[in-house]
PDB file of C-alpha atoms and ligand atoms in Angstrom:
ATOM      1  CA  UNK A   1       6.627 -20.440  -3.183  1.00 98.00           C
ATOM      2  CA  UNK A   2       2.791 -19.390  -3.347  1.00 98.00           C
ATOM      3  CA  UNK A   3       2.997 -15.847  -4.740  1.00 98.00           C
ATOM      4  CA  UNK A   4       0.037 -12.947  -5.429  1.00 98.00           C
ATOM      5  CA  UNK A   5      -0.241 -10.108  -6.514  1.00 98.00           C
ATOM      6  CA  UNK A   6      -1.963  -7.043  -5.229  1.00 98.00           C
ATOM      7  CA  UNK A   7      -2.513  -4.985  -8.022  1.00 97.00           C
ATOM      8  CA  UNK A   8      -2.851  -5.931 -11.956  1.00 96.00           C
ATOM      9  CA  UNK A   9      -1.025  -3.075 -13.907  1.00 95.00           C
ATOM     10  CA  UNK A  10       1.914  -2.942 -15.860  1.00 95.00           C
ATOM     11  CA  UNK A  11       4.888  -4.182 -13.596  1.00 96.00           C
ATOM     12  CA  UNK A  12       2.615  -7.433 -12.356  1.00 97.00           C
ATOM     13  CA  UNK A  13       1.950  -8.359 -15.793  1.00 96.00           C
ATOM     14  CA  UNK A  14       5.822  -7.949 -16.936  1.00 96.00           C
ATOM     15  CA  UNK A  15       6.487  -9.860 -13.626  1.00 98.00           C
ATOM     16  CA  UNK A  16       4.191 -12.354 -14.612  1.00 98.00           C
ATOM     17  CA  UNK A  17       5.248 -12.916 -18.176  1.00 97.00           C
ATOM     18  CA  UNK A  18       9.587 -12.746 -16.663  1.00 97.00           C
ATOM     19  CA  UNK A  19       8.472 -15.930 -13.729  1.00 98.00           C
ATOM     20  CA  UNK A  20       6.128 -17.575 -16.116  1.00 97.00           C
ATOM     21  CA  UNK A  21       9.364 -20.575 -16.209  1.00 96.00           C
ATOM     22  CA  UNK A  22      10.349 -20.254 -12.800  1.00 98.00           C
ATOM     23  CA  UNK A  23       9.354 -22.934  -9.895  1.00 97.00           C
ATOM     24  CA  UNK A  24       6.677 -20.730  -8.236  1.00 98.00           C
ATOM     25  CA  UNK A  25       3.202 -20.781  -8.013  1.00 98.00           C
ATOM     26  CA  UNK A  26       0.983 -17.682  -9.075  1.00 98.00           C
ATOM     27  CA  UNK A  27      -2.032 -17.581  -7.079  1.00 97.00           C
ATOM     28  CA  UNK A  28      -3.305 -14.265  -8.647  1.00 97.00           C
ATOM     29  CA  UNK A  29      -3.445 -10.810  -9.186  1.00 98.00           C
ATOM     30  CA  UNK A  30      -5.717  -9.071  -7.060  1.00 97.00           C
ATOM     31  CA  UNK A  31      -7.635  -5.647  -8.132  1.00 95.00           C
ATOM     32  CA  UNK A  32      -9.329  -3.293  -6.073  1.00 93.00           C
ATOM     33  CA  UNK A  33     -12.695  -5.401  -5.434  1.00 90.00           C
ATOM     34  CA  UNK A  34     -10.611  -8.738  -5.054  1.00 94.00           C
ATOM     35  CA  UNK A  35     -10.527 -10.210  -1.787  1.00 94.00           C
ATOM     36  CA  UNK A  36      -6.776 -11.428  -1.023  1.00 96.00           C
ATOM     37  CA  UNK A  37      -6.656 -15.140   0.105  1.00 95.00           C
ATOM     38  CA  UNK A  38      -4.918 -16.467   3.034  1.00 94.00           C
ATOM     39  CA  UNK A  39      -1.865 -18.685   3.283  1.00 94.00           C
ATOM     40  CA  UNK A  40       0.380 -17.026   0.247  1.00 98.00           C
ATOM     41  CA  UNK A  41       4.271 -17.580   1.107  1.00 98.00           C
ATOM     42  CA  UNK A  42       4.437 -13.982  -0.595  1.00 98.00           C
ATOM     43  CA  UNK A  43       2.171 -10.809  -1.186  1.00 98.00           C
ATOM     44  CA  UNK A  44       4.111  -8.681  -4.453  1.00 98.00           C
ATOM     45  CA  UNK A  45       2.541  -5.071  -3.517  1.00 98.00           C
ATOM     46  CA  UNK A  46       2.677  -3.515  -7.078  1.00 98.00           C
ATOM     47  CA  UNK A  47      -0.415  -1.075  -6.924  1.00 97.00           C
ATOM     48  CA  UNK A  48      -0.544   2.577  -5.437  1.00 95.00           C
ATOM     49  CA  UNK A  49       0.406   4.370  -2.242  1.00 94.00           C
ATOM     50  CA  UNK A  50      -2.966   4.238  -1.378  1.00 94.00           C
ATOM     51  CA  UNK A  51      -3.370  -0.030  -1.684  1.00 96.00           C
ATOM     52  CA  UNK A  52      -0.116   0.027   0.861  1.00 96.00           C
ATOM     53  CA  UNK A  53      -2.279   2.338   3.360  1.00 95.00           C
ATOM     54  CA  UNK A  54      -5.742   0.566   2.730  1.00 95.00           C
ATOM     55  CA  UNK A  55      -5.320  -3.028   1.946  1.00 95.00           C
ATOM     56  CA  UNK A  56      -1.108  -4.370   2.457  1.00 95.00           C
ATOM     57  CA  UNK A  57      -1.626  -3.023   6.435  1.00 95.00           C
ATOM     58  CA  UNK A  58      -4.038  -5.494   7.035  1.00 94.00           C
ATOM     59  CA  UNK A  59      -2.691  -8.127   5.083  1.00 96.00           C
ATOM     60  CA  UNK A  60       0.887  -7.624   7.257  1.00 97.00           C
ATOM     61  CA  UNK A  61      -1.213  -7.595  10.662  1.00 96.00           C
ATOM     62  CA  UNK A  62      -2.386 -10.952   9.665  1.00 95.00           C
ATOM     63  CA  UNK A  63       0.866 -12.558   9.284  1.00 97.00           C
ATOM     64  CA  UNK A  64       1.185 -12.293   5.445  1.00 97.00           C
ATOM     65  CA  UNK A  65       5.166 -11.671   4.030  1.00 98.00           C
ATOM     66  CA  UNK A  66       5.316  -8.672   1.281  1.00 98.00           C
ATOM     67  CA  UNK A  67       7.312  -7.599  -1.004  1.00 98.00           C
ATOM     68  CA  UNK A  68       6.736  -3.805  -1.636  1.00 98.00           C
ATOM     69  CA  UNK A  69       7.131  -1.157  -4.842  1.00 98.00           C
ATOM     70  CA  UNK A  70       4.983   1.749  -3.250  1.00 97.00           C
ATOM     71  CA  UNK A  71       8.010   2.891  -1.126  1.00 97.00           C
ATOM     72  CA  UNK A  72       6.770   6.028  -0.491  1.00 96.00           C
ATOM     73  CA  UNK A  73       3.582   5.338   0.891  1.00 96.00           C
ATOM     74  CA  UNK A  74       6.748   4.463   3.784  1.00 96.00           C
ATOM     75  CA  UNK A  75       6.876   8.518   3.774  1.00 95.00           C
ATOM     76  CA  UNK A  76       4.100   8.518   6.395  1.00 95.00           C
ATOM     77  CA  UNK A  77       5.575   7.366   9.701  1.00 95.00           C
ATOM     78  CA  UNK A  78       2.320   6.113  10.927  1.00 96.00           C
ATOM     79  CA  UNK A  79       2.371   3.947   7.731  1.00 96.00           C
ATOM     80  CA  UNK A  80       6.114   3.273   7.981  1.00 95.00           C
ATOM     81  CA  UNK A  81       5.112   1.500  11.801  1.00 96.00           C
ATOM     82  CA  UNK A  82       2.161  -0.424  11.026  1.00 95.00           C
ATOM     83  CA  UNK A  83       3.911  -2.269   8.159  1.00 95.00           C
ATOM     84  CA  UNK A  84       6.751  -3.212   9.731  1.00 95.00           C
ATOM     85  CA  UNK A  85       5.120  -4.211  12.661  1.00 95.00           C
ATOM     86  CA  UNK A  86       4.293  -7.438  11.931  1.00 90.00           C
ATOM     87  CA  UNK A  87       3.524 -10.282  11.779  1.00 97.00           C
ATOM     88  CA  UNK A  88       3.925 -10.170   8.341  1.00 97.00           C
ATOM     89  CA  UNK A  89       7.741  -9.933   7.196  1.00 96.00           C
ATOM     90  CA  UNK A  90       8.180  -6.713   5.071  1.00 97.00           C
ATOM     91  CA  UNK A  91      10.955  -6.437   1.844  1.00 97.00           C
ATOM     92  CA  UNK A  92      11.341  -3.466   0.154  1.00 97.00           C
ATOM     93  CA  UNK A  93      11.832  -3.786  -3.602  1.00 97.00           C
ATOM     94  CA  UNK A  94      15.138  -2.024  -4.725  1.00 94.00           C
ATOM     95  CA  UNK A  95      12.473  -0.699  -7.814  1.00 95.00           C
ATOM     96  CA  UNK A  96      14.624   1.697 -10.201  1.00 96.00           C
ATOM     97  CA  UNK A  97      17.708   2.428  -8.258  1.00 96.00           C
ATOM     98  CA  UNK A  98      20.689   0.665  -6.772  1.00 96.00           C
ATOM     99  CA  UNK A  99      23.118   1.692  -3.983  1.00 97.00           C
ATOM    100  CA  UNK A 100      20.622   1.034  -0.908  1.00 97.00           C
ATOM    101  CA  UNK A 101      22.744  -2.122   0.554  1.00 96.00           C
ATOM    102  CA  UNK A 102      25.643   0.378   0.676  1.00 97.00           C
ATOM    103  CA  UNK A 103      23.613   3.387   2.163  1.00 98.00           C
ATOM    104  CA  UNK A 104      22.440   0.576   4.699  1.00 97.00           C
ATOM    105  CA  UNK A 105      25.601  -0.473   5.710  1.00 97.00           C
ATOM    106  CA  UNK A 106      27.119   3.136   6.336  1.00 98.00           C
ATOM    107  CA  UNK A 107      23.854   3.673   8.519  1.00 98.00           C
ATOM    108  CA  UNK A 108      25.128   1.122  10.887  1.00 98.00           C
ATOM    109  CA  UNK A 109      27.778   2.822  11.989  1.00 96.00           C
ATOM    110  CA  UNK A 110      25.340   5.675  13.012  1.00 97.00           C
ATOM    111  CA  UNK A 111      23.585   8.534  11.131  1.00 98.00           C
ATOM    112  CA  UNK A 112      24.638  10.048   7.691  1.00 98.00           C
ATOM    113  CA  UNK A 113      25.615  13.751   7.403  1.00 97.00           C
ATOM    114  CA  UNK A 114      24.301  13.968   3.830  1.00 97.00           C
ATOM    115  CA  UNK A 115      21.509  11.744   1.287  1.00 98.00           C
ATOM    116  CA  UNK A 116      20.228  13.030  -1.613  1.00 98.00           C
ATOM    117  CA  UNK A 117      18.675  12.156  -4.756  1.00 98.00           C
ATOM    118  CA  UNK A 118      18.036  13.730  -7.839  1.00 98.00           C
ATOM    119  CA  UNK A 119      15.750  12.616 -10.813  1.00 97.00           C
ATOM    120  CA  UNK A 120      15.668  13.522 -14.514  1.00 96.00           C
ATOM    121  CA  UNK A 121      12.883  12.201 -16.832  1.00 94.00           C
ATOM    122  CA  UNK A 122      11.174  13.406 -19.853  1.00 94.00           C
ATOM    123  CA  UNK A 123       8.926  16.375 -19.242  1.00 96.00           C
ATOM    124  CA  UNK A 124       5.658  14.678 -19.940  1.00 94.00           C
ATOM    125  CA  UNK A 125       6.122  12.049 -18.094  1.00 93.00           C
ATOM    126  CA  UNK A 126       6.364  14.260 -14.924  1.00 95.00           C
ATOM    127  CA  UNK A 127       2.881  16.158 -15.056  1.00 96.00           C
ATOM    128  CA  UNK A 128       0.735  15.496 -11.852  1.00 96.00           C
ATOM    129  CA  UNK A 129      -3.088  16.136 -11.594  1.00 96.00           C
ATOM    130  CA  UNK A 130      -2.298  18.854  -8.982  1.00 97.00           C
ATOM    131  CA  UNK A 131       0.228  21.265 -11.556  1.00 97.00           C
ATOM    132  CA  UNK A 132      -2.008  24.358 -13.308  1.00 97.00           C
ATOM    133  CA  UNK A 133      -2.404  24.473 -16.668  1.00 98.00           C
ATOM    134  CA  UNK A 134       0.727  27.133 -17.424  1.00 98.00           C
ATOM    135  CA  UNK A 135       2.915  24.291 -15.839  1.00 98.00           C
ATOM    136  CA  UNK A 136       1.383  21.230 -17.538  1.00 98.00           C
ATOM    137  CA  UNK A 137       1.774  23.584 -20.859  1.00 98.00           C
ATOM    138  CA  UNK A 138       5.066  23.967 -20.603  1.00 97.00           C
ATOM    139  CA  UNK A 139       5.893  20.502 -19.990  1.00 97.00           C
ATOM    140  CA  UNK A 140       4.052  19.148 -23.051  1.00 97.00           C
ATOM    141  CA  UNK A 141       5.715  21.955 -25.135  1.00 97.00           C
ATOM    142  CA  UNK A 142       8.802  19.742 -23.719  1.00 94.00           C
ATOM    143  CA  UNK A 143      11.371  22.292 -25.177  1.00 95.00           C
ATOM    144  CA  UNK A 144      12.607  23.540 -21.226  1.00 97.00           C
ATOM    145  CA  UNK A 145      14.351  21.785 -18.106  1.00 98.00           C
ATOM    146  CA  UNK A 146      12.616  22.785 -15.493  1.00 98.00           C
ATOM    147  CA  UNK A 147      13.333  22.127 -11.413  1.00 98.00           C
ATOM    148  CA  UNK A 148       9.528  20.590 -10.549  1.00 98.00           C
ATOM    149  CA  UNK A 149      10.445  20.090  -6.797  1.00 97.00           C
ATOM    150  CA  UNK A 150      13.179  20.489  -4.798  1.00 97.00           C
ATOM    151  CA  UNK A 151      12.930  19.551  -0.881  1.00 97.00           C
ATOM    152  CA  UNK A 152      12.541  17.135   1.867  1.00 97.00           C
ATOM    153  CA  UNK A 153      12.654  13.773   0.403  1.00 97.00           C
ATOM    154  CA  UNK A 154       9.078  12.914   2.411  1.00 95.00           C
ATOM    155  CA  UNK A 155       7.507  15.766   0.770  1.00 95.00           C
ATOM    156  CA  UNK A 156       8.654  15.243  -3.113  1.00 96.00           C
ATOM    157  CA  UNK A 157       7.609  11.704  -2.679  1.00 94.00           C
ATOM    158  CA  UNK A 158       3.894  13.125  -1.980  1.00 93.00           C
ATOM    159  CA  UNK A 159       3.910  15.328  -4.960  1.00 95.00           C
ATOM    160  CA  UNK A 160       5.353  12.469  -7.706  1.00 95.00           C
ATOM    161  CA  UNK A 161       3.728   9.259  -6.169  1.00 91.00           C
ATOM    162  CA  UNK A 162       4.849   7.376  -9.315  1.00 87.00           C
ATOM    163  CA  UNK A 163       8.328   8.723  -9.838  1.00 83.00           C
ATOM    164  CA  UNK A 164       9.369   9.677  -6.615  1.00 87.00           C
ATOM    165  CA  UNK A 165       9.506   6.327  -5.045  1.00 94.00           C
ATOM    166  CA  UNK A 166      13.151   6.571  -5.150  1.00 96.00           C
ATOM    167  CA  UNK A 167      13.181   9.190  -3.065  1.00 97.00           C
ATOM    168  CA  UNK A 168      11.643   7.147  -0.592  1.00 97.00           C
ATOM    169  CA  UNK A 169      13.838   3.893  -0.988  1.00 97.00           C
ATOM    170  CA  UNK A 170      17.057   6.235  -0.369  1.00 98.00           C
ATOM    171  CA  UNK A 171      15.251   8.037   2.971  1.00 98.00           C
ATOM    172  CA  UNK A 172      14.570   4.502   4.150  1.00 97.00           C
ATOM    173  CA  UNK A 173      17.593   3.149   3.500  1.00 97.00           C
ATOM    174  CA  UNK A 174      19.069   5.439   4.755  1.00 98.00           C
ATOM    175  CA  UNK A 175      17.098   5.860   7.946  1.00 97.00           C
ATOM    176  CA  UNK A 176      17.322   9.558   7.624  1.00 97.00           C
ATOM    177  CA  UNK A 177      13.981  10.808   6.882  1.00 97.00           C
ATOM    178  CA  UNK A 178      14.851  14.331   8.606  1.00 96.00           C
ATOM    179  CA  UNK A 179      17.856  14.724   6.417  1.00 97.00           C
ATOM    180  CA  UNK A 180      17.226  13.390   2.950  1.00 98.00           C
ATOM    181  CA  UNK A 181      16.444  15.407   0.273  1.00 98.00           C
ATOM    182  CA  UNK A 182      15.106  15.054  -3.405  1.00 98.00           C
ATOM    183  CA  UNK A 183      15.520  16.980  -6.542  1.00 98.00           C
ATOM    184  CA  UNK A 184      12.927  16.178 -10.109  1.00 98.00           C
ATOM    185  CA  UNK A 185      13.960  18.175 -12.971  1.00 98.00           C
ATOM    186  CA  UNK A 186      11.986  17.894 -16.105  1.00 97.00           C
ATOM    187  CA  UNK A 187      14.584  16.926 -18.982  1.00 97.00           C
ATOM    188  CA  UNK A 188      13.909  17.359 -22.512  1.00 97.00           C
ATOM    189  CA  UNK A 189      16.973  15.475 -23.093  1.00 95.00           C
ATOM    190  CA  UNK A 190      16.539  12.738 -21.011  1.00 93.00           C
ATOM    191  CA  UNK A 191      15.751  10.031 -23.091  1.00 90.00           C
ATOM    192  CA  UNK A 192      16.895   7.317 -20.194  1.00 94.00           C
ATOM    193  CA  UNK A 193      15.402   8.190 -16.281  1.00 94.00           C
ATOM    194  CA  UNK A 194      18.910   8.727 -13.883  1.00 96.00           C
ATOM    195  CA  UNK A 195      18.504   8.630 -10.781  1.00 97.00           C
ATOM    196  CA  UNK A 196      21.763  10.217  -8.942  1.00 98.00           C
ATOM    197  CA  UNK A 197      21.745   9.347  -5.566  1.00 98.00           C
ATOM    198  CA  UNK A 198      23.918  10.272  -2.619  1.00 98.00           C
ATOM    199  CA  UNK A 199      25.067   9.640   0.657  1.00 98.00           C
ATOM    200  CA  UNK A 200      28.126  10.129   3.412  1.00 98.00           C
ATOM    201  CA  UNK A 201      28.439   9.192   6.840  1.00 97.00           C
ATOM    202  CA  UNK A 202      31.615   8.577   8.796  1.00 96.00           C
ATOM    203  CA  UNK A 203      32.804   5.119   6.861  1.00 97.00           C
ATOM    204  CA  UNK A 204      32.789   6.870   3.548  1.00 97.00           C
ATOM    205  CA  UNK A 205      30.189   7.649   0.877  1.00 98.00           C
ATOM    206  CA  UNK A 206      28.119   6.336  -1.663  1.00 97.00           C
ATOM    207  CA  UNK A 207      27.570   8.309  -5.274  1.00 98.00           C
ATOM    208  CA  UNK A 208      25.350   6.197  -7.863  1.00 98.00           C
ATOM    209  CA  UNK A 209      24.143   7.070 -11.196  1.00 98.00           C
ATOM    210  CA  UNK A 210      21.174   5.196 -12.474  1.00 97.00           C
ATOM    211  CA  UNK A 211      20.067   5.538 -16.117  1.00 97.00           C
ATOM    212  CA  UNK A 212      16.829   3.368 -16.696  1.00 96.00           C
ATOM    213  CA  UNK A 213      14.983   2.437 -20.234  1.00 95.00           C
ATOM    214  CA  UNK A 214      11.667   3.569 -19.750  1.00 89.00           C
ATOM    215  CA  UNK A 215       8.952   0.755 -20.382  1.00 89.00           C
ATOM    216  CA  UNK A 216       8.278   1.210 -24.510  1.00 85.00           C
ATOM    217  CA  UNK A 217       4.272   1.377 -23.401  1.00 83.00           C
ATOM    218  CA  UNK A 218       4.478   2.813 -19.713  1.00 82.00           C
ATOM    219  CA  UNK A 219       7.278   5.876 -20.303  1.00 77.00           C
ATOM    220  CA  UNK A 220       6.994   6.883 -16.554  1.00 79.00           C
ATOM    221  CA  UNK A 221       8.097   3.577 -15.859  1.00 84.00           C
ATOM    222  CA  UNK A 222      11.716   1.855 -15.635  1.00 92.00           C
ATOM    223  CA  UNK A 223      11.949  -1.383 -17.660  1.00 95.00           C
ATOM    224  CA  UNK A 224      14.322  -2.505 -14.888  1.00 97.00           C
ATOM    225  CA  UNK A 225      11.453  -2.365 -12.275  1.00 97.00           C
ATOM    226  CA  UNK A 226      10.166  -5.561 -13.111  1.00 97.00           C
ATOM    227  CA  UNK A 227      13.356  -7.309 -12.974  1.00 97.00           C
ATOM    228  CA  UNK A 228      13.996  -6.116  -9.598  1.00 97.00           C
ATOM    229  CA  UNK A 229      11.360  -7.625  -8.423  1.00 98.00           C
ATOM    230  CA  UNK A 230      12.239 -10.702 -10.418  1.00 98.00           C
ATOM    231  CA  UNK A 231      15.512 -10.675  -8.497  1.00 97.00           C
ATOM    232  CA  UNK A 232      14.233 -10.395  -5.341  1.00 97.00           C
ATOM    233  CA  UNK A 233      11.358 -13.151  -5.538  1.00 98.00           C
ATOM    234  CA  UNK A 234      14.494 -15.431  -6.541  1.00 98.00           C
ATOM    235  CA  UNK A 235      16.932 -14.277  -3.477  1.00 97.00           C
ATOM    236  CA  UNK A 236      13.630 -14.746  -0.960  1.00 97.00           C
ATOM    237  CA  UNK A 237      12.849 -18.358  -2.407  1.00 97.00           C
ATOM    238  CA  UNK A 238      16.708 -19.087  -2.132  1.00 96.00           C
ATOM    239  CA  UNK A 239      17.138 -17.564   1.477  1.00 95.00           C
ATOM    240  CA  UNK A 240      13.800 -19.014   2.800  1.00 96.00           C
ATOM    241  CA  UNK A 241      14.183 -22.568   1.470  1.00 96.00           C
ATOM    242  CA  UNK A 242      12.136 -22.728  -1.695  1.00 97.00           C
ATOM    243  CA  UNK A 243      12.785 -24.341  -4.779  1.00 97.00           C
ATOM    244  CA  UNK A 244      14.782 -21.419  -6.726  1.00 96.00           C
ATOM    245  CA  UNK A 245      16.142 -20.722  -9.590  1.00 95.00           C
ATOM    246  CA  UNK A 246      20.155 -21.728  -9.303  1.00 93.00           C
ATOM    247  CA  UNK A 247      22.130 -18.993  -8.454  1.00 93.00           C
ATOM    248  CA  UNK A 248      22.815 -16.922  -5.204  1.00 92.00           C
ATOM    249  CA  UNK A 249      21.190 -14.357  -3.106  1.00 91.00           C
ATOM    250  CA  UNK A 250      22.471 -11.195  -3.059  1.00 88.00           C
ATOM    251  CA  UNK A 251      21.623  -9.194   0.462  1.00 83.00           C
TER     252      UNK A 251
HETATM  253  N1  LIG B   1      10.089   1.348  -6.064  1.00 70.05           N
HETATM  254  C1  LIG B   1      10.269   1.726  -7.314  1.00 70.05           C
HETATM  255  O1  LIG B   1      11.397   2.028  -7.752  1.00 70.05           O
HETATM  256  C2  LIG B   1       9.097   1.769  -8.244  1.00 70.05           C
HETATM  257  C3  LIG B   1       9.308   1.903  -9.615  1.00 70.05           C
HETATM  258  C4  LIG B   1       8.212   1.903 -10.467  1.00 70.05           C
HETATM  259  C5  LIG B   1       6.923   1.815  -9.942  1.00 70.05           C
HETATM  260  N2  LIG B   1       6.743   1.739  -8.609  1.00 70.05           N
HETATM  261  C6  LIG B   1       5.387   1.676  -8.040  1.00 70.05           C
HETATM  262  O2  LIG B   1       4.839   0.395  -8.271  1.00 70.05           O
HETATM  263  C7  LIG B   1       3.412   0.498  -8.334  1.00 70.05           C
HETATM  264  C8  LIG B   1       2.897  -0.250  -9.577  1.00 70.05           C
HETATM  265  O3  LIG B   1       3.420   0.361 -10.740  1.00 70.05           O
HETATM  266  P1  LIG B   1       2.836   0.013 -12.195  1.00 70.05           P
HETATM  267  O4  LIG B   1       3.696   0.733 -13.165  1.00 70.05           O
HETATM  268  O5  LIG B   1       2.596  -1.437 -12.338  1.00 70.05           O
HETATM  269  O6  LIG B   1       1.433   0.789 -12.118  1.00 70.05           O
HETATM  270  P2  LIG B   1       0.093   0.491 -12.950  1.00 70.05           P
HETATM  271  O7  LIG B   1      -0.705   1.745 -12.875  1.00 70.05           O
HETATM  272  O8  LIG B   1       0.396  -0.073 -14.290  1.00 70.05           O
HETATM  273  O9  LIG B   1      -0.622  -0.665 -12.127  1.00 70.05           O
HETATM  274  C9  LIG B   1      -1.116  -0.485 -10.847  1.00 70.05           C
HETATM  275  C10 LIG B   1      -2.390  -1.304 -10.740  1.00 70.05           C
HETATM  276  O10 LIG B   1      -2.773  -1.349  -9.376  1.00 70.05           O
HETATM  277  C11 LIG B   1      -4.156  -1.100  -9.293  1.00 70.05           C
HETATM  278  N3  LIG B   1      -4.486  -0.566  -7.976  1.00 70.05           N
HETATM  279  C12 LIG B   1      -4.309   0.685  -7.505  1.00 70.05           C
HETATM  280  N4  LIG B   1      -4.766   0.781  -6.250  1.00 70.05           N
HETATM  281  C13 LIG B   1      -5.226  -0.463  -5.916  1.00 70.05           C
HETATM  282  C14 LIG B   1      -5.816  -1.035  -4.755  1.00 70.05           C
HETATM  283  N5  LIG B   1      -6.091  -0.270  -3.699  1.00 70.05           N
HETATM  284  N6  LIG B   1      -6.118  -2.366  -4.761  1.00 70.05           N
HETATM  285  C15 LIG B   1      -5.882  -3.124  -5.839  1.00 70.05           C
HETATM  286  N7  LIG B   1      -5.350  -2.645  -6.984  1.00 70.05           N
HETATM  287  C16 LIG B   1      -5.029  -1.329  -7.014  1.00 70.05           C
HETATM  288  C17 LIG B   1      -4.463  -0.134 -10.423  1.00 70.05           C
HETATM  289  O11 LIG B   1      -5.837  -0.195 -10.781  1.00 70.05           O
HETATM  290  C18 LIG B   1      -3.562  -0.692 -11.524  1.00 70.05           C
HETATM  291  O12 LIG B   1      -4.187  -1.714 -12.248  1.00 70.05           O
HETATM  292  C19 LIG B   1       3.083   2.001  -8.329  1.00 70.05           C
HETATM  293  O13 LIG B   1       2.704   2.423  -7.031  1.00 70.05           O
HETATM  294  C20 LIG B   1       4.407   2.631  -8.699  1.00 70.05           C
HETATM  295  O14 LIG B   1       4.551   3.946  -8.182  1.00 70.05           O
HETATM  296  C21 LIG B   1       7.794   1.684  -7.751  1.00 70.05           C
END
């Protein structure tokens, strides 16, 4: 399988470094002036919101398969169309939480009454370019919880592009982007990220606690991020006839 990478940061090199022994063949990791070539098997979106709405649309309208991290760039509906549109086949990276093959399967039986999220991480990790300086204060002093955002899960996804993709996932998931809600509370204790994510609909429900390792050098991260993605380049070589690691898909 002929992979790239759009984007060279932190989760593409771990990526990198965790395939390094597997059968698959790394074309490249493409920054923002790189041009991305034609005829990968697989495009591994690990960059920004803003690469999925500039560069992955076009890459998808020209009949390119992706794998995508910047879930809640999927917050804009005009966004959310255009990239699964085609012809390009679109997977969503499960990222830092698990759950969403439940939430998907309760969907089916029509929509779900409740989804929520809520996120805990260590203040500093949380501060955002668009917080005044009383807020960002506080949150270095790191001796408060504080509630940062509570609301529509589209609209907390804005405000934390690079914590807040969870939020996302779960709306998607879920299909329920009217509904589903998201919570980020600023956590002096929280030396792990949890994500606690809910839903209901008529089958039953679906209550998951995530606690994530941050990255040692990249605290706003989730070590685990980079294995998910890991895990799902193996299930899409294994379910589209590549030569894969042994093992079996999980879907
Ligand atoms: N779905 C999830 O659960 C989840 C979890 C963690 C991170 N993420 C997302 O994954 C993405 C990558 O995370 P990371 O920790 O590796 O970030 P990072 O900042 O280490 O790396 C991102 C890289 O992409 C580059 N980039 C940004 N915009 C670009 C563009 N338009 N074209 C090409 N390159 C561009 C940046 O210069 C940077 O080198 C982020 O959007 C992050 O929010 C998702």
């Amino acid at each position: 399988m002929r992979i790239g990478f759009l984007g060279d940061g932190n989760i593409t090199g771990t990526v990198r470094r965790l395939i390094a022994d597997r059968p698959y063949d790394v074309d490249g990791a493409y920054a923002r002036a790189d041009e991305i070539p034609d005829g990968l098997d697989l495009l591994v979106e690990a960059a920004s919101q803003d690469a999925v709405r500039d560069r992955l649309l076009a890459v998808v309208a020209r009949g390119t398969d992706v794998l995508l991290l910047s879930v809640g760039a999927l917050a804009d509906a005009g966004v959310r169309e255009a990239v699964t549109a085609g012809p390009g086949r679109l997977t969503v990276c499960t990222g830092a939480v698990g759950g969403l093959d439940q939430v998907r399967a309760l969907r089916i039986e029509g929509p779900l009454s409740a989804v929520g999220i809520e996120t805990r991480k260590l203040p500093t990790t949380l501060i955002q370019p668009w917080m005044d300086d009383a807020l960002v204060a506080r949150l270095r002093a790191g001796d408060e919880e504080i509630v940062l955002a509570e609301g529509p899960a589209s609209e907390v996804t804005r405000q934390f592009p690079a914590s807040a993709n969870v939020a996302a996932a779960l709306a998607l998931a879920a299909d329920a982007w009217d509904i589903a809600t998201a919570r980020v509370v600023a956590d002096p204790s929280a030396k792990l990220t949890r994500h606690t994510l809910h839903a209901s609909g008529e089958l039953g429900s679906v209550s998951v606690v995530v606690e994530n390792e941050p990255t040692p050098e990249r605290p706003r991260s989730s070590a685990v991020v980079a294995r998910a993605v890991v895990r799902s380049l193996d299930d899409i070589a294994r379910l589209r006839g590549f030569e894969a690691p042994a093992g079996v898909a999980f879907s």
